[in-house]
Amino acid sequence: MHKYKNISNGHMINSYESYAVRNPANGDSLGLAPISTADEVDTAVQAALKAQKPWSEISDNERKEFIQRVADVLESNSDYLAKLITQEQGKPLAGPGSRFEMQACVGWTRVPATLELPPETVYEDDERKDVLQRSPLGVIAAIAPWNWPLMIAIWQIIPAIRMGNSVVLKPSEYTPIATLEMVRLINDVLPPGVLNTVSGDGTIGAQLTRHPDIAKIMFTGSADTGRKIIEASANNFAPITLELGGNDPAIVLPGTTAKNIAEGLFWGAFLNMGQTCACIKRLYVHEDDYESVMAELKAVASQMTIGNGMDEGVLIGPIQNRMQYDKVRELVSDARMNDCDVVEIGEVPDGGFFLPITLVGNSRDGQRLVDEEQFGPALPIIQYRNLGDAIASANKLEAGLGASVWANEPDQASETAQQLEAGTVWVNQHGAIHPMVPFGGHKASGYGVEFGIEGLKAVTRPKVISIKK
Ligand code: NDP
């Protein structure tokens, strides 16, 4: 069985321990992933430390060229990596699946390669001039999740190296293979040590984030682990970008034509089988529109084929891992016991972590499926009578990553959008992220933003040169 390897200082590392990674669609073993030792974590950080200064000293234009070459590598290996993503993560090759994930990797690499953060005169008068410049931070620890394993790793890696930092990346233990392969390929066009990996199954993330030579931590995952990382940063004073998922509400305004929005609502909720940080996880619909919204959602859902994502035509794959599969089933079973109207759509293949598309009508605030992040293909639909009540419900949870408002005319949605507490409020779309548009959460969904100029600033430290004239 093929043994995948970490990379440190441009060299493949022969780890002693490894574990089998399995395809969530059928349980097949895909290969062995390495388990780093504490020494290997230190070696990777030291390699990154050694590489960082020379990397930061090359010209900005040279770094941009390196990053364009990374994008070329991603583009030319898209097919290979997309197939690995599908086999390991579960999302289908087709539709908004792994080919789409690879296109996003290329886009989120090329865009930062075109952006600039030049020194800025922030104040000037007859007596003084103050110039703000941005320096790299040093070695960045990046901990990527299993839902969009390559795309989110790229969100962390590219801005970091664009600004002259080096990176030690730790993929999720559920999805290490495609990420290790991507980093191996990228390393062919980067100087050794600029991008390194460690991997493991339970202690490596903590060792990496506590390391005294880590200058910044980028983490996407659960709020519980986010809290631990905040505590760990007391050791090294590393600033953190935390993207901790959400429980995004969508509010359909009274009188909105259900047919026009059903497909947008469907993919807003069921993208990647609902395993997306900014997915619709609670849908608020006016009581007069409830029947029509349910009917149109069922119509869209019934067009989907559920199955092994390697088969063309499949648009809905399995849940990525047993932990998540059990969690979604438990929340749906709780909804069923609370007299919700549980509608399961789609034929589910045997074997693998497959679940039907599940619409849970007559859901109510306070129920587990509404209040907890399901991170799976089960959407609670809650009826409201007064819009003010729906807005209050939408805002009452701790999460605040995304939200959306759906209306016949976008202008009708602006007042409601202003009142929703979230890092991004979309109108007539959900989760529509873009590499130029800052993205980040409020409240327990984390802090710091990624993407665009703001994302570049987040991987630098500001330094002022203040001159007396
Ligand atoms: P976690 O949030 O627990 O993240 C796991 C990752 O964090 C692993 O790489 C792990 O590495 C690392 N880690 C664990 N403890 C620490 C620590 N103390 N310091 C630093 N790193 C640490 O996610 P899970 O995969 O367990 O998923 C749990 C829930 O998170 C899901 O059910 C889902 O709701 C949510 N989630 C949200 C995502 C999002 O996009 N926002 C993505 C994925 C999940 P190691 O094992 O080596 O310690």
Coordinates of C-alpha atoms and ligand atoms in Angstrom, one line a residue:
M1 CA 0.0 0.0 0.0
H2 CA 1.4 3.4 -0.9
K3 CA 2.8 5.4 2.0
Y4 CA 2.4 9.1 1.6
K5 CA 5.0 11.4 3.2
N6 CA 5.4 14.7 4.9
I7 CA 7.8 17.2 3.4
S8 CA 10.3 19.2 5.4
N9 CA 13.0 21.5 3.9
G10 CA 12.1 20.1 0.5
H11 CA 12.8 16.5 1.6
M12 CA 10.2 13.7 1.8
I13 CA 10.2 12.4 5.4
N14 CA 10.1 8.7 6.1
S15 CA 7.9 8.6 9.2
Y16 CA 8.0 5.5 11.3
E17 CA 4.3 5.3 12.2
S18 CA 1.4 5.6 9.8
Y19 CA -2.3 4.8 9.5
A20 CA -4.7 3.8 6.8
V21 CA -6.9 6.5 5.2
R22 CA -10.3 5.2 4.0
N23 CA -12.7 6.2 1.2
P24 CA -15.9 7.3 2.9
A25 CA -18.0 6.0 0.0
N26 CA -17.0 2.4 0.4
G27 CA -14.4 2.0 3.2
D28 CA -11.6 1.1 0.7
S29 CA -8.1 1.9 2.0
L30 CA -6.5 4.7 0.0
G31 CA -3.0 4.4 1.4
L32 CA -1.0 5.1 4.5
A33 CA -0.6 8.6 6.0
P34 CA 2.3 9.4 8.2
I35 CA 2.2 10.2 11.9
S36 CA 4.8 12.8 12.8
T37 CA 6.9 12.5 15.9
A38 CA 7.6 15.5 18.2
D39 CA 11.0 15.7 16.7
E40 CA 9.6 15.8 13.2
V41 CA 7.3 18.7 14.2
D42 CA 10.4 20.6 15.5
T43 CA 12.4 19.7 12.3
A44 CA 9.6 21.1 10.1
V45 CA 9.4 24.3 12.2
Q46 CA 13.2 24.7 12.1
A47 CA 13.2 24.2 8.3
A48 CA 10.5 26.9 7.9
L49 CA 12.5 29.2 10.2
K50 CA 15.7 28.8 8.2
A51 CA 13.9 29.3 4.9
Q52 CA 11.8 32.3 6.0
K53 CA 14.4 35.1 6.0
P54 CA 15.9 34.5 2.5
W55 CA 12.3 34.0 1.2
S56 CA 11.3 37.4 2.7
E57 CA 14.4 39.1 1.2
I58 CA 13.7 38.2 -2.5
S59 CA 11.8 40.9 -4.4
D60 CA 8.1 41.2 -4.3
N61 CA 7.9 40.5 -8.0
E62 CA 9.9 37.3 -7.6
R63 CA 7.6 36.1 -4.9
K64 CA 4.6 36.8 -7.2
E65 CA 6.3 34.8 -10.0
F66 CA 6.8 31.9 -7.6
I67 CA 3.2 32.0 -6.7
Q68 CA 2.0 32.1 -10.3
R69 CA 4.1 28.9 -10.8
V70 CA 2.4 27.3 -7.9
A71 CA -0.9 28.1 -9.6
D72 CA 0.4 26.5 -12.8
V73 CA 1.3 23.4 -10.9
L74 CA -2.2 23.3 -9.3
E75 CA -3.8 23.8 -12.7
S76 CA -1.8 21.1 -14.5
N77 CA -2.4 18.6 -11.7
S78 CA -6.1 19.4 -11.2
D79 CA -7.4 16.2 -12.5
Y80 CA -5.1 14.0 -10.4
L81 CA -5.8 16.0 -7.2
A82 CA -9.6 16.3 -7.8
K83 CA -9.8 12.5 -8.0
L84 CA -7.8 12.1 -4.8
I85 CA -10.1 14.6 -3.1
T86 CA -13.2 12.7 -4.2
Q87 CA -11.8 9.4 -3.0
E88 CA -10.7 10.7 0.3
Q89 CA -13.2 13.5 1.2
G90 CA -16.2 12.1 -0.6
K91 CA -17.4 15.2 -2.5
P92 CA -18.3 14.3 -6.1
L93 CA -16.0 15.1 -9.0
A94 CA -18.9 16.9 -10.8
G95 CA -21.0 19.9 -9.9
P96 CA -19.8 22.0 -7.0
G97 CA -17.4 19.2 -6.0
S98 CA -13.7 18.4 -6.3
R99 CA -13.1 19.8 -9.7
F100 CA -14.7 23.0 -8.5
E101 CA -12.5 22.8 -5.4
M102 CA -9.4 22.6 -7.6
Q103 CA -10.6 25.6 -9.7
A104 CA -11.0 27.5 -6.4
C105 CA -7.4 26.5 -5.4
V106 CA -6.1 28.0 -8.6
G107 CA -8.2 31.2 -8.2
W108 CA -7.2 31.7 -4.6
T109 CA -3.6 31.3 -5.7
R110 CA -3.6 33.6 -8.7
V111 CA -5.4 36.5 -7.0
P112 CA -3.0 37.1 -4.1
A113 CA -0.2 36.9 -6.6
T114 CA -1.6 40.1 -8.2
L115 CA -2.2 42.1 -5.0
E116 CA 0.1 44.7 -3.5
L117 CA 0.6 46.0 0.0
P118 CA 3.0 48.9 -0.6
P119 CA 4.2 51.2 2.2
E120 CA 1.6 53.9 3.0
T121 CA 2.1 57.4 4.3
V122 CA -0.4 57.5 7.1
Y123 CA 0.4 61.1 8.2
E124 CA 2.4 64.0 6.9
D125 CA 2.7 67.7 7.9
D126 CA 5.5 70.3 7.8
E127 CA 7.3 68.6 10.7
R128 CA 6.9 64.9 10.2
K129 CA 6.1 62.0 7.9
D130 CA 4.9 58.6 9.1
V131 CA 5.1 55.6 6.8
L132 CA 3.3 52.4 7.6
Q133 CA 5.0 49.3 6.1
R134 CA 4.1 45.7 6.5
S135 CA 6.7 43.0 7.4
P136 CA 6.2 39.2 7.3
L137 CA 5.6 37.6 10.7
G138 CA 7.8 34.5 10.4
V139 CA 6.7 30.9 10.5
I140 CA 3.0 30.4 10.2
A141 CA 1.3 27.2 11.6
A142 CA -1.7 26.3 9.4
I143 CA -4.3 23.8 10.5
A144 CA -6.6 22.8 7.7
P145 CA -10.0 20.9 8.0
W146 CA -11.4 17.9 6.2
N147 CA -14.4 19.5 4.5
W148 CA -12.6 21.5 1.8
P149 CA -9.1 20.2 2.6
L150 CA -7.1 21.6 -0.3
M151 CA -9.0 24.8 -0.9
I152 CA -8.8 25.9 2.8
A153 CA -5.1 24.9 3.0
I154 CA -4.5 27.1 0.0
W155 CA -6.4 30.0 1.7
Q156 CA -3.9 29.7 4.5
I157 CA -0.7 29.0 2.6
I158 CA -0.8 31.4 -0.3
P159 CA -1.4 34.8 1.5
A160 CA 1.2 33.7 4.1
I161 CA 4.0 32.9 1.5
R162 CA 2.9 35.8 -0.7
M163 CA 3.9 38.2 2.1
G164 CA 7.2 36.5 2.8
N165 CA 6.3 34.1 5.6
S166 CA 7.0 30.4 5.6
V167 CA 4.5 27.7 6.6
V168 CA 4.1 24.5 8.4
L169 CA 0.8 23.0 7.4
K170 CA -1.1 20.2 9.3
P171 CA -3.9 18.6 7.3
S172 CA -6.8 17.0 9.1
E173 CA -6.2 13.4 10.1
Y174 CA -9.4 12.5 8.1
T175 CA -8.1 13.9 4.8
P176 CA -4.2 14.0 4.7
I177 CA -3.5 12.3 1.4
A178 CA -4.6 14.8 -1.2
T179 CA -3.1 17.7 0.8
L180 CA 0.3 15.9 1.2
E181 CA 0.3 15.2 -2.5
M182 CA -0.6 18.9 -3.3
V183 CA 2.2 20.1 -1.1
R184 CA 4.7 17.6 -2.6
L185 CA 3.8 19.0 -6.1
I186 CA 4.0 22.6 -5.1
N187 CA 7.3 22.1 -3.4
D188 CA 8.8 21.4 -6.9
V189 CA 8.5 25.1 -7.7
L190 CA 9.2 26.7 -4.2
P191 CA 12.5 27.0 -2.4
P192 CA 13.0 24.2 0.2
G193 CA 11.6 25.0 3.6
V194 CA 9.1 27.6 2.5
L195 CA 6.2 25.1 2.8
N196 CA 6.4 22.1 5.1
T197 CA 3.9 19.6 6.5
V198 CA 3.4 17.6 9.6
S199 CA 0.5 15.2 10.2
G200 CA -0.9 13.0 12.8
D201 CA -3.8 11.8 14.9
G202 CA -4.4 13.7 18.1
T203 CA -1.4 15.6 19.5
I204 CA 0.4 17.1 16.5
G205 CA -1.8 20.2 16.2
A206 CA -1.2 21.2 19.8
Q207 CA 2.5 20.6 19.5
L208 CA 2.7 22.7 16.4
T209 CA 0.6 25.7 17.7
R210 CA 2.5 25.7 21.1
H211 CA 5.9 25.7 19.4
P212 CA 8.0 28.8 20.5
D213 CA 9.1 29.6 16.9
I214 CA 5.5 29.9 15.6
A215 CA 4.7 33.5 14.8
K216 CA 1.1 33.1 13.7
I217 CA -1.6 30.4 13.8
M218 CA -4.3 30.0 11.1
F219 CA -7.0 27.5 12.1
T220 CA -10.3 26.4 10.5
G221 CA -12.3 24.0 12.5
S222 CA -14.5 23.7 15.6
A223 CA -15.0 26.4 18.3
D224 CA -13.9 23.9 21.0
T225 CA -10.5 23.5 19.4
G226 CA -10.4 27.2 18.6
R227 CA -10.6 27.9 22.3
K228 CA -7.7 25.5 23.0
I229 CA -5.6 27.2 20.4
I230 CA -6.3 30.7 21.9
E231 CA -5.0 29.3 25.2
A232 CA -1.9 27.8 23.5
S233 CA -1.1 31.1 22.0
A234 CA -0.3 32.4 25.5
N235 CA 3.0 30.4 25.1
N236 CA 4.3 32.2 21.9
F237 CA 2.1 35.3 21.7
A238 CA 1.2 34.2 18.2
P239 CA -1.7 36.1 16.7
I240 CA -4.4 33.9 15.3
T241 CA -6.9 33.8 12.4
L242 CA -9.8 31.6 13.6
E243 CA -12.5 30.4 11.3
L244 CA -14.7 28.4 13.5
G245 CA -17.7 27.5 11.4
G246 CA -21.2 28.7 12.0
N247 CA -24.9 28.0 12.2
D248 CA -25.9 30.3 9.4
P249 CA -29.5 31.4 9.2
A250 CA -31.3 32.2 6.0
I251 CA -34.5 34.3 6.1
V252 CA -36.9 34.2 3.2
L253 CA -38.9 37.5 3.3
P254 CA -42.7 37.2 3.2
G255 CA -44.1 36.8 -0.4
T256 CA -40.9 35.7 -2.0
T257 CA -41.5 33.5 -5.0
A258 CA -40.3 30.1 -3.9
K259 CA -39.5 28.7 -7.4
N260 CA -37.0 31.5 -8.1
I261 CA -34.9 30.9 -5.0
A262 CA -35.2 27.1 -4.4
E263 CA -32.1 26.1 -6.3
G264 CA -30.0 28.8 -4.5
L265 CA -31.4 27.8 -1.1
F266 CA -30.7 24.1 -1.9
W267 CA -27.0 24.6 -2.8
G268 CA -26.7 27.1 0.0
A269 CA -27.6 24.4 2.4
F270 CA -26.4 21.2 0.8
L271 CA -23.1 22.2 -0.8
N272 CA -20.6 19.5 0.1
M273 CA -23.4 17.6 1.8
G274 CA -23.8 20.5 4.2
Q275 CA -20.2 20.1 5.4
T276 CA -19.3 23.7 4.7
C277 CA -18.6 26.4 7.3
A278 CA -20.8 29.0 5.6
C279 CA -23.8 26.8 4.6
I280 CA -27.4 27.5 5.4
K281 CA -28.0 25.6 8.6
R282 CA -31.3 27.1 9.6
L283 CA -34.0 28.3 7.2
Y284 CA -36.6 30.8 8.4
V285 CA -39.7 31.0 6.2
H286 CA -42.9 33.0 6.6
E287 CA -45.9 30.8 7.6
D288 CA -47.8 31.7 4.4
D289 CA -44.9 30.7 2.2
Y290 CA -43.9 27.5 4.1
E291 CA -45.8 25.0 1.9
S292 CA -44.5 26.5 -1.4
V293 CA -40.9 26.7 -0.2
M294 CA -41.0 23.1 1.1
A295 CA -42.5 21.9 -2.2
E296 CA -39.9 23.7 -4.3
L297 CA -37.0 22.5 -2.2
K298 CA -38.3 18.9 -2.5
A299 CA -38.5 19.3 -6.2
V300 CA -34.8 20.4 -6.5
A301 CA -33.7 17.7 -4.0
S302 CA -35.4 14.9 -6.0
Q303 CA -33.3 15.7 -9.0
M304 CA -30.1 14.8 -7.2
T305 CA -28.3 11.5 -7.5
I306 CA -26.6 10.3 -4.3
G307 CA -23.6 8.0 -4.7
N308 CA -19.9 7.5 -5.1
G309 CA -18.6 10.8 -6.3
M310 CA -16.2 9.1 -8.8
D311 CA -19.3 8.3 -10.9
E312 CA -20.2 11.1 -13.3
G313 CA -23.8 12.3 -12.7
V314 CA -23.5 12.0 -8.9
L315 CA -24.0 15.4 -7.2
I316 CA -24.3 14.3 -3.6
G317 CA -21.6 12.1 -2.0
P318 CA -21.1 10.5 1.4
I319 CA -20.4 12.2 4.7
Q320 CA -16.7 12.4 5.2
N321 CA -16.3 10.5 8.5
R322 CA -18.1 8.4 11.0
M323 CA -17.9 11.1 13.8
Q324 CA -19.9 13.5 11.5
Y325 CA -22.2 10.8 10.2
D326 CA -23.2 9.8 13.7
K327 CA -23.6 13.4 14.8
V328 CA -26.0 14.2 11.9
R329 CA -28.1 11.1 12.5
E330 CA -28.4 11.9 16.2
L331 CA -29.6 15.4 15.5
V332 CA -32.2 14.2 12.9
S333 CA -33.4 11.5 15.3
D334 CA -33.8 14.2 18.0
A335 CA -35.9 16.3 15.6
R336 CA -38.0 13.2 14.8
M337 CA -38.7 12.6 18.5
N338 CA -39.7 16.3 18.8
D339 CA -42.5 15.8 16.1
C340 CA -40.8 17.6 13.3
D341 CA -41.8 16.7 9.7
V342 CA -38.7 14.8 8.6
V343 CA -38.6 14.3 4.8
E344 CA -35.8 12.1 3.4
I345 CA -35.2 12.4 -0.3
G346 CA -32.9 10.3 -2.5
E347 CA -31.9 6.7 -2.8
V348 CA -28.9 6.0 -0.5
P349 CA -26.4 3.4 -1.6
D350 CA -25.3 0.6 0.8
G351 CA -22.0 0.8 2.5
G352 CA -20.2 4.1 3.1
F353 CA -21.3 7.1 5.2
F354 CA -24.3 8.0 2.9
L355 CA -27.3 10.0 4.2
P356 CA -30.4 11.1 2.3
I357 CA -31.1 14.8 1.7
T358 CA -33.2 15.6 4.7
L359 CA -35.6 18.5 5.0
V360 CA -36.9 18.9 8.5
G361 CA -40.1 20.9 8.5
N362 CA -41.9 22.3 11.5
S363 CA -38.6 22.8 13.3
R364 CA -38.5 25.2 16.2
D365 CA -35.8 27.2 17.9
G366 CA -34.4 25.4 21.0
Q367 CA -34.3 22.0 19.2
R368 CA -30.9 20.5 18.8
L369 CA -30.9 20.4 15.0
V370 CA -31.6 24.2 15.0
D371 CA -29.3 25.3 17.8
E372 CA -26.3 23.0 17.1
E373 CA -24.2 23.0 14.0
Q374 CA -25.2 19.9 12.1
F375 CA -22.5 20.1 9.4
G376 CA -24.4 17.6 7.2
P377 CA -27.3 17.2 4.8
A378 CA -30.2 17.9 7.2
L379 CA -31.9 21.3 7.0
P380 CA -34.3 22.5 9.7
I381 CA -37.1 24.8 8.3
I382 CA -38.7 27.1 10.9
Q383 CA -41.9 29.0 10.2
Y384 CA -42.2 32.6 11.4
R385 CA -45.1 35.1 11.6
N386 CA -43.3 38.3 12.3
L387 CA -40.1 39.2 10.5
G388 CA -38.7 40.8 13.7
D389 CA -39.1 37.4 15.5
A390 CA -37.1 35.7 12.7
I391 CA -34.3 38.2 12.9
A392 CA -34.2 37.8 16.7
S393 CA -34.0 34.0 16.3
A394 CA -31.3 34.3 13.6
N395 CA -29.2 36.4 16.0
K396 CA -29.7 34.6 19.2
L397 CA -27.0 31.9 18.8
E398 CA -23.4 32.3 19.6
A399 CA -22.3 31.7 16.0
G400 CA -21.9 34.5 13.5
L401 CA -20.1 33.5 10.3
G402 CA -22.7 34.0 7.5
A403 CA -26.4 34.7 7.0
S404 CA -28.6 35.4 4.1
V405 CA -31.8 37.2 3.1
W406 CA -33.9 36.1 0.2
A407 CA -36.4 38.4 -1.5
N408 CA -38.0 39.1 -4.9
E409 CA -36.0 42.3 -5.2
P410 CA -32.5 42.7 -3.6
D411 CA -33.5 46.2 -2.3
Q412 CA -36.3 44.7 -0.1
A413 CA -33.6 42.7 1.8
S414 CA -31.3 45.5 2.8
E415 CA -32.9 46.5 6.1
T416 CA -33.0 42.9 7.3
A417 CA -29.4 42.3 6.1
Q418 CA -28.3 45.3 8.2
Q419 CA -29.8 43.7 11.3
L420 CA -28.2 40.3 11.0
E421 CA -25.1 39.6 13.2
A422 CA -22.7 37.9 10.9
G423 CA -19.3 38.4 9.2
T424 CA -21.1 38.3 5.8
V425 CA -24.7 38.7 5.0
W426 CA -25.6 37.5 1.5
V427 CA -28.7 38.6 -0.5
N428 CA -30.3 36.0 -2.8
Q429 CA -27.2 33.8 -2.5
H430 CA -25.4 32.1 0.3
G431 CA -21.7 31.2 0.8
A432 CA -20.8 33.1 -2.3
I433 CA -17.2 33.8 -1.3
H434 CA -14.6 35.5 -3.6
P435 CA -10.8 35.8 -3.3
M436 CA -11.0 39.6 -3.3
V437 CA -13.7 39.8 -0.6
P438 CA -12.8 39.6 3.1
F439 CA -14.3 36.7 4.9
G440 CA -14.5 36.0 8.6
G441 CA -16.8 35.4 11.5
H442 CA -18.3 37.4 14.4
K443 CA -18.9 36.1 17.9
A444 CA -18.0 32.4 18.4
S445 CA -17.3 31.9 14.7
G446 CA -13.9 33.3 15.2
Y447 CA -11.9 36.4 14.5
G448 CA -9.6 37.8 11.8
V449 CA -10.4 37.8 8.1
E450 CA -9.1 36.0 5.1
F451 CA -9.0 36.9 1.4
G452 CA -8.2 40.1 -0.5
I453 CA -6.0 42.9 0.9
E454 CA -7.4 42.4 4.4
G455 CA -6.3 38.8 4.2
L456 CA -2.8 39.8 3.3
K457 CA -2.6 42.3 6.1
A458 CA -3.5 39.5 8.5
V459 CA -0.2 37.7 7.8
T460 CA 2.0 40.7 8.3
R461 CA 3.0 42.9 11.2
P462 CA 2.6 46.7 10.8
K463 CA 5.7 48.7 11.3
V464 CA 5.9 52.5 11.3
I465 CA 8.9 54.6 10.2
S466 CA 8.4 58.0 11.7
I467 CA 10.6 60.8 10.3
K468 CA 11.2 64.3 11.8
K469 CA 11.6 66.7 8.9
Ligands
NDP1 P1 -11.5 20.1 15.2 O1 -11.9 21.5 15.3 O2 -11.3 19.4 16.4 O3 -10.1 20.2 14.4 C1 -9.3 19.1 14.3 C2 -7.9 19.6 13.9 O4 -7.4 20.4 15.0 C3 -6.9 18.5 13.8 O5 -6.0 18.9 12.8 C4 -6.2 18.5 15.1 O6 -4.9 18.0 15.0 C5 -6.2 19.9 15.5 N1 -6.2 20.1 17.0 C6 -6.9 19.4 17.9 N2 -6.7 19.9 19.1 C7 -5.8 20.9 18.9 C8 -5.1 21.8 19.9 N3 -5.3 21.7 21.2 N4 -4.3 22.7 19.3 C9 -4.1 22.8 18.0 N5 -4.6 21.9 17.1 C10 -5.5 21.0 17.6 O7 -12.4 19.4 14.1 P2 -13.0 18.0 13.9 O8 -12.4 17.5 12.6 O9 -12.8 17.1 15.0 O10 -14.5 18.4 13.7 C11 -15.3 18.8 14.8 C12 -16.4 19.7 14.3 O11 -15.8 20.9 13.8 C13 -17.2 19.2 13.2 O12 -18.2 18.3 13.7 C14 -17.7 20.4 12.6 O13 -18.9 20.8 13.2 C15 -16.7 21.4 12.8 N6 -15.8 21.7 11.7 C16 -15.9 22.9 11.1 C17 -15.1 23.2 10.0 C18 -15.2 24.6 9.4 O14 -15.0 24.7 8.2 N7 -15.3 25.6 10.2 C19 -14.4 22.2 9.3 C20 -14.3 20.9 10.0 C21 -15.1 20.7 11.1 P3 -4.4 16.8 16.0 O15 -5.4 15.7 15.9 O16 -3.0 16.5 15.6 O17 -4.3 17.5 17.3

